[in-house]
Amino acid sequence: MNTQPLISPQELTSLLAENSSQVVIIDTRSPEEYAISHIPNSINIRDFFTYLLDNSYPAGLNKLQEHFQEILSSVGITGTEWLIVYEDAFNKGYGQSCRAAFLLKYLGCAQVSVLHGGYRAWLKAELPTTNEVPLRECSIFKLHPNSEMMVTTIEMLQAIDNPGIIKLDVRDREEWLGLSSSPYAPDFCPRKGRIPDALWLEWHRLMISDAEIPLFRSKAEILEICESIGITSDSIVYIYCFKDSRAANTLIALQTAGIYAKNYFGSWNEWSRDFSLPIDSKVI
């Protein structure tokens, strides 16, 4: 199968018609939203959005791997399927389907695509929905972690003094300014601020986020926006947000534009809680 990072509702429909037995659709929305309606035969795995990494040291990453290995095995995913992930809409779900795609690839799934436009695009295309929950037999999900995808805290710390690596903060404005520690509450984390020497690009700028169906911008538009803050097609970029949903969303945008980027999955939720790590805490 020719896997692509983004797949349209129409392309997904064609794919299902051709080879539905090798395709698994994963809904990352809340269980309540999923219960009302969802794409037929999709399975709900909310943990792709809610899971918080303890830390990006070996013990924390091993715990993450075991957690999702158990979940994926319980719903019959082996890792060999073409996995399609979706959320409600990119501007509402904060890129949770992109976070799911990142995690699935990190865990060793080679064929993963994000439904471009999410569930709203599916509805806009007037494609079928259901409230029936598919029955799936358990399997054994085979872990093949790709450590090259994951920027650890140690690697991000080393990158601070490396001008050849751009540290890209894609959080919302209030978080970047040092007025809030998270999108959940101003004091959710113990410290406010930024990773030193980071650049800022608010995540939704790489999408047409105010459209009826938010979609990623074109390659040319993404490159133009990135170049305005000093990121080019020759750059190496380490991205972070609060817990990696917005960063994973940005990762896909940069990759579609041909920019080499990696995710610091622990992001501000991990960095801010380790008081040995430096921060720029000045309110801008």
Coordinates of C-alpha atoms in Angstrom, one line a residue, residues 33-267:
E33 CA -18.8 12.0 20.8
Y34 CA -18.0 8.6 19.4
A35 CA -21.2 7.2 20.9
I36 CA -23.4 9.7 19.1
S37 CA -21.9 9.0 15.7
H38 CA -18.7 8.0 14.0
I39 CA -17.2 6.6 10.8
P40 CA -18.5 3.1 10.2
N41 CA -16.2 0.4 11.7
S42 CA -14.0 2.9 13.4
I43 CA -12.8 2.2 16.9
N44 CA -12.5 4.8 19.7
I45 CA -9.1 5.2 21.4
R46 CA -9.2 8.4 23.4
D47 CA -5.8 7.6 25.1
F48 CA -4.0 8.9 22.1
F49 CA -5.0 12.4 23.2
T50 CA -5.2 12.1 27.0
Y51 CA -2.1 10.0 27.8
L52 CA 0.5 12.1 29.6
L53 CA 4.1 10.9 29.4
D54 CA 5.7 10.5 32.9
N55 CA 9.1 11.4 31.4
S56 CA 11.1 10.9 28.2
Y57 CA 13.8 8.8 30.0
P58 CA 13.9 5.0 29.2
A59 CA 11.5 4.1 32.1
G60 CA 8.9 6.6 31.0
L61 CA 9.1 5.6 27.3
N62 CA 8.9 1.9 28.2
K63 CA 5.7 2.7 30.2
L64 CA 4.2 4.5 27.2
Q65 CA 5.1 1.6 24.9
E66 CA 3.5 -1.0 27.2
H67 CA 0.4 1.1 27.7
F68 CA -0.4 1.4 24.0
Q69 CA 0.7 -2.1 23.2
E70 CA -2.0 -3.4 25.6
I71 CA -4.6 -1.1 24.2
L72 CA -3.8 -1.8 20.5
S73 CA -3.7 -5.6 21.2
S74 CA -7.1 -5.4 23.0
V75 CA -8.8 -4.0 19.8
G76 CA -7.1 -6.4 17.4
I77 CA -4.4 -4.2 15.9
T78 CA -1.2 -5.9 15.0
G79 CA 0.7 -3.0 13.5
T80 CA 0.7 -4.3 10.0
E81 CA -2.6 -2.6 8.9
W82 CA -3.0 0.8 7.3
L83 CA -4.2 2.9 10.2
I84 CA -6.4 6.0 9.6
V85 CA -6.8 8.4 12.5
Y86 CA -9.2 11.2 12.8
E87 CA -10.5 13.9 15.2
D88 CA -13.5 16.2 15.0
A89 CA -11.6 19.2 13.4
F90 CA -8.0 20.3 13.5
N91 CA -8.7 23.5 15.3
K92 CA -11.0 21.9 17.9
G93 CA -9.1 18.7 18.6
Y94 CA -5.7 20.5 18.9
G95 CA -4.2 18.0 16.5
Q96 CA -5.0 15.0 18.6
S97 CA -5.3 12.8 15.5
C98 CA -1.8 14.0 14.5
R99 CA -0.6 13.0 18.0
A100 CA -2.1 9.6 17.4
A101 CA -0.3 9.3 14.1
F102 CA 3.0 10.2 15.7
L103 CA 2.6 7.7 18.4
L104 CA 1.6 4.9 16.1
K105 CA 4.6 5.5 13.9
Y106 CA 6.8 5.7 17.0
L107 CA 5.5 2.4 18.2
G108 CA 6.4 0.8 14.9
C109 CA 3.3 1.1 12.6
A110 CA 4.6 1.8 9.1
Q111 CA 1.3 2.7 7.5
V112 CA -0.5 5.6 9.2
S113 CA -2.5 8.4 7.7
V114 CA -4.5 11.3 9.2
L115 CA -8.0 12.1 7.8
H116 CA -7.5 15.6 6.4
G117 CA -10.2 17.8 7.8
G118 CA -11.3 15.3 10.4
Y119 CA -14.8 14.1 11.1
R120 CA -16.3 17.4 9.9
A121 CA -14.8 16.9 6.5
W122 CA -16.3 13.4 6.4
L123 CA -19.8 14.9 7.3
K124 CA -19.4 17.7 4.8
A125 CA -18.8 15.0 2.1
E126 CA -22.1 13.4 3.2
L127 CA -20.5 10.1 3.8
P128 CA -22.1 7.4 6.0
T129 CA -22.0 7.4 9.8
T130 CA -23.2 5.1 12.5
N131 CA -23.4 4.6 16.2
E132 CA -22.7 0.9 16.1
V133 CA -19.6 -0.3 17.8
P134 CA -17.6 -2.9 15.8
L135 CA -16.7 -6.1 17.5
R136 CA -13.0 -6.9 17.2
E137 CA -11.0 -9.9 18.4
C138 CA -7.8 -9.4 20.4
S139 CA -4.4 -9.8 18.8
I140 CA -0.8 -9.2 19.7
F141 CA 0.5 -5.8 18.8
K142 CA 4.2 -6.1 17.9
L143 CA 6.3 -3.2 19.2
H144 CA 9.0 -1.8 17.0
P145 CA 9.8 1.5 18.7
N146 CA 11.5 4.1 16.4
S147 CA 13.6 6.1 18.8
E148 CA 14.8 8.4 16.1
M149 CA 11.4 10.0 16.0
M150 CA 11.3 11.0 19.6
V151 CA 13.3 14.0 21.0
T152 CA 14.0 13.3 24.6
T153 CA 14.5 15.8 27.4
I154 CA 18.3 15.2 27.3
E155 CA 18.3 15.8 23.5
M156 CA 16.3 19.0 23.9
L157 CA 18.6 20.2 26.6
Q158 CA 21.7 19.6 24.4
A159 CA 19.9 21.4 21.5
I160 CA 19.7 24.6 23.5
D161 CA 23.4 25.3 22.9
N162 CA 23.3 24.1 19.3
P163 CA 22.5 26.9 16.9
G164 CA 22.1 24.3 14.1
I165 CA 18.8 23.1 15.7
I166 CA 15.8 25.3 15.9
K167 CA 13.7 24.9 19.0
L168 CA 10.2 25.7 17.9
D169 CA 7.4 26.5 20.4
V170 CA 4.0 26.2 18.8
R171 CA 1.8 26.8 21.9
D172 CA -0.9 29.4 22.2
R173 CA 0.0 33.0 22.7
E174 CA -0.7 33.1 26.4
E175 CA 1.6 30.1 27.0
W176 CA 4.4 31.6 24.9
L177 CA 4.1 34.9 26.7
G178 CA 4.5 33.2 30.1
L179 CA 1.0 34.1 31.2
S180 CA -0.2 30.5 31.4
S181 CA 1.5 27.1 31.9
S182 CA -0.9 25.1 29.8
P183 CA -4.1 25.2 27.7
Y184 CA -6.0 23.7 30.7
A185 CA -5.3 26.3 33.4
P186 CA -2.7 29.0 34.0
D187 CA -1.1 27.1 36.9
F188 CA -1.6 23.6 35.7
C189 CA 2.2 23.2 35.6
P190 CA 4.5 24.5 38.3
R191 CA 6.4 26.9 35.9
K192 CA 5.5 29.3 33.1
G193 CA 7.8 30.4 30.3
R194 CA 9.7 29.0 27.4
I195 CA 12.6 26.7 26.6
P196 CA 15.6 29.0 26.2
D197 CA 16.4 30.2 22.7
A198 CA 13.1 28.9 21.3
L199 CA 11.3 30.5 18.3
W200 CA 7.6 30.9 18.4
L201 CA 5.1 29.9 15.7
E202 CA 1.5 29.5 16.9
W203 CA 0.4 26.1 15.7
H204 CA -2.8 27.1 13.9
R205 CA -1.0 29.5 11.5
L206 CA 0.0 26.5 9.3
M207 CA -3.7 25.7 8.8
I208 CA -6.6 27.6 7.4
S209 CA -8.0 27.4 10.9
D210 CA -11.0 29.7 10.5
A211 CA -12.4 27.9 7.6
E212 CA -15.6 25.8 7.9
I213 CA -13.3 22.7 7.5
P214 CA -9.8 23.6 8.8
L215 CA -7.1 22.2 6.5
F216 CA -3.4 22.5 6.3
R217 CA -2.1 25.3 4.1
S218 CA -0.2 24.6 0.8
K219 CA 3.5 23.8 0.8
A220 CA 4.3 27.2 -0.6
E221 CA 2.3 29.0 2.1
I222 CA 3.9 26.9 4.9
L223 CA 7.4 27.6 3.6
E224 CA 6.6 31.3 3.4
I225 CA 5.3 31.4 7.0
C226 CA 8.2 29.4 8.3
E227 CA 10.8 31.6 6.4
S228 CA 9.3 34.6 8.1
I229 CA 10.7 33.4 11.4
G230 CA 13.9 31.9 10.1
I231 CA 13.0 28.3 9.3
T232 CA 13.9 27.1 5.8
S233 CA 13.9 23.8 3.9
D234 CA 17.5 23.3 5.2
S235 CA 16.6 23.7 8.8
I236 CA 16.5 21.0 11.6
V237 CA 13.6 21.7 13.9
Y238 CA 12.7 20.3 17.3
I239 CA 9.0 21.1 18.0
Y240 CA 7.2 21.3 21.4
C241 CA 3.9 22.4 22.8
F242 CA 2.3 21.3 26.1
K243 CA 1.8 17.6 25.5
D244 CA 2.5 17.2 21.8
S245 CA -0.9 17.4 20.1
R246 CA -0.2 20.9 18.6
A247 CA 3.4 19.9 18.0
A248 CA 2.4 16.8 16.1
N249 CA 0.0 18.9 14.0
T250 CA 2.9 21.2 13.2
L251 CA 5.1 18.3 12.5
I252 CA 2.9 17.1 9.7
A253 CA 2.7 20.6 8.2
L254 CA 6.5 20.9 8.2
Q255 CA 7.0 17.5 6.8
T256 CA 4.5 18.1 3.9
A257 CA 6.6 21.3 3.2
G258 CA 9.8 19.3 3.1
I259 CA 11.3 20.6 6.4
Y260 CA 13.1 18.1 8.6
A261 CA 11.5 18.2 12.0
K262 CA 11.2 16.0 15.1
N263 CA 8.9 16.1 18.2
Y264 CA 9.8 16.7 21.8
F265 CA 6.9 14.5 23.0
G266 CA 7.3 15.3 26.7
S267 CA 7.0 19.0 25.7

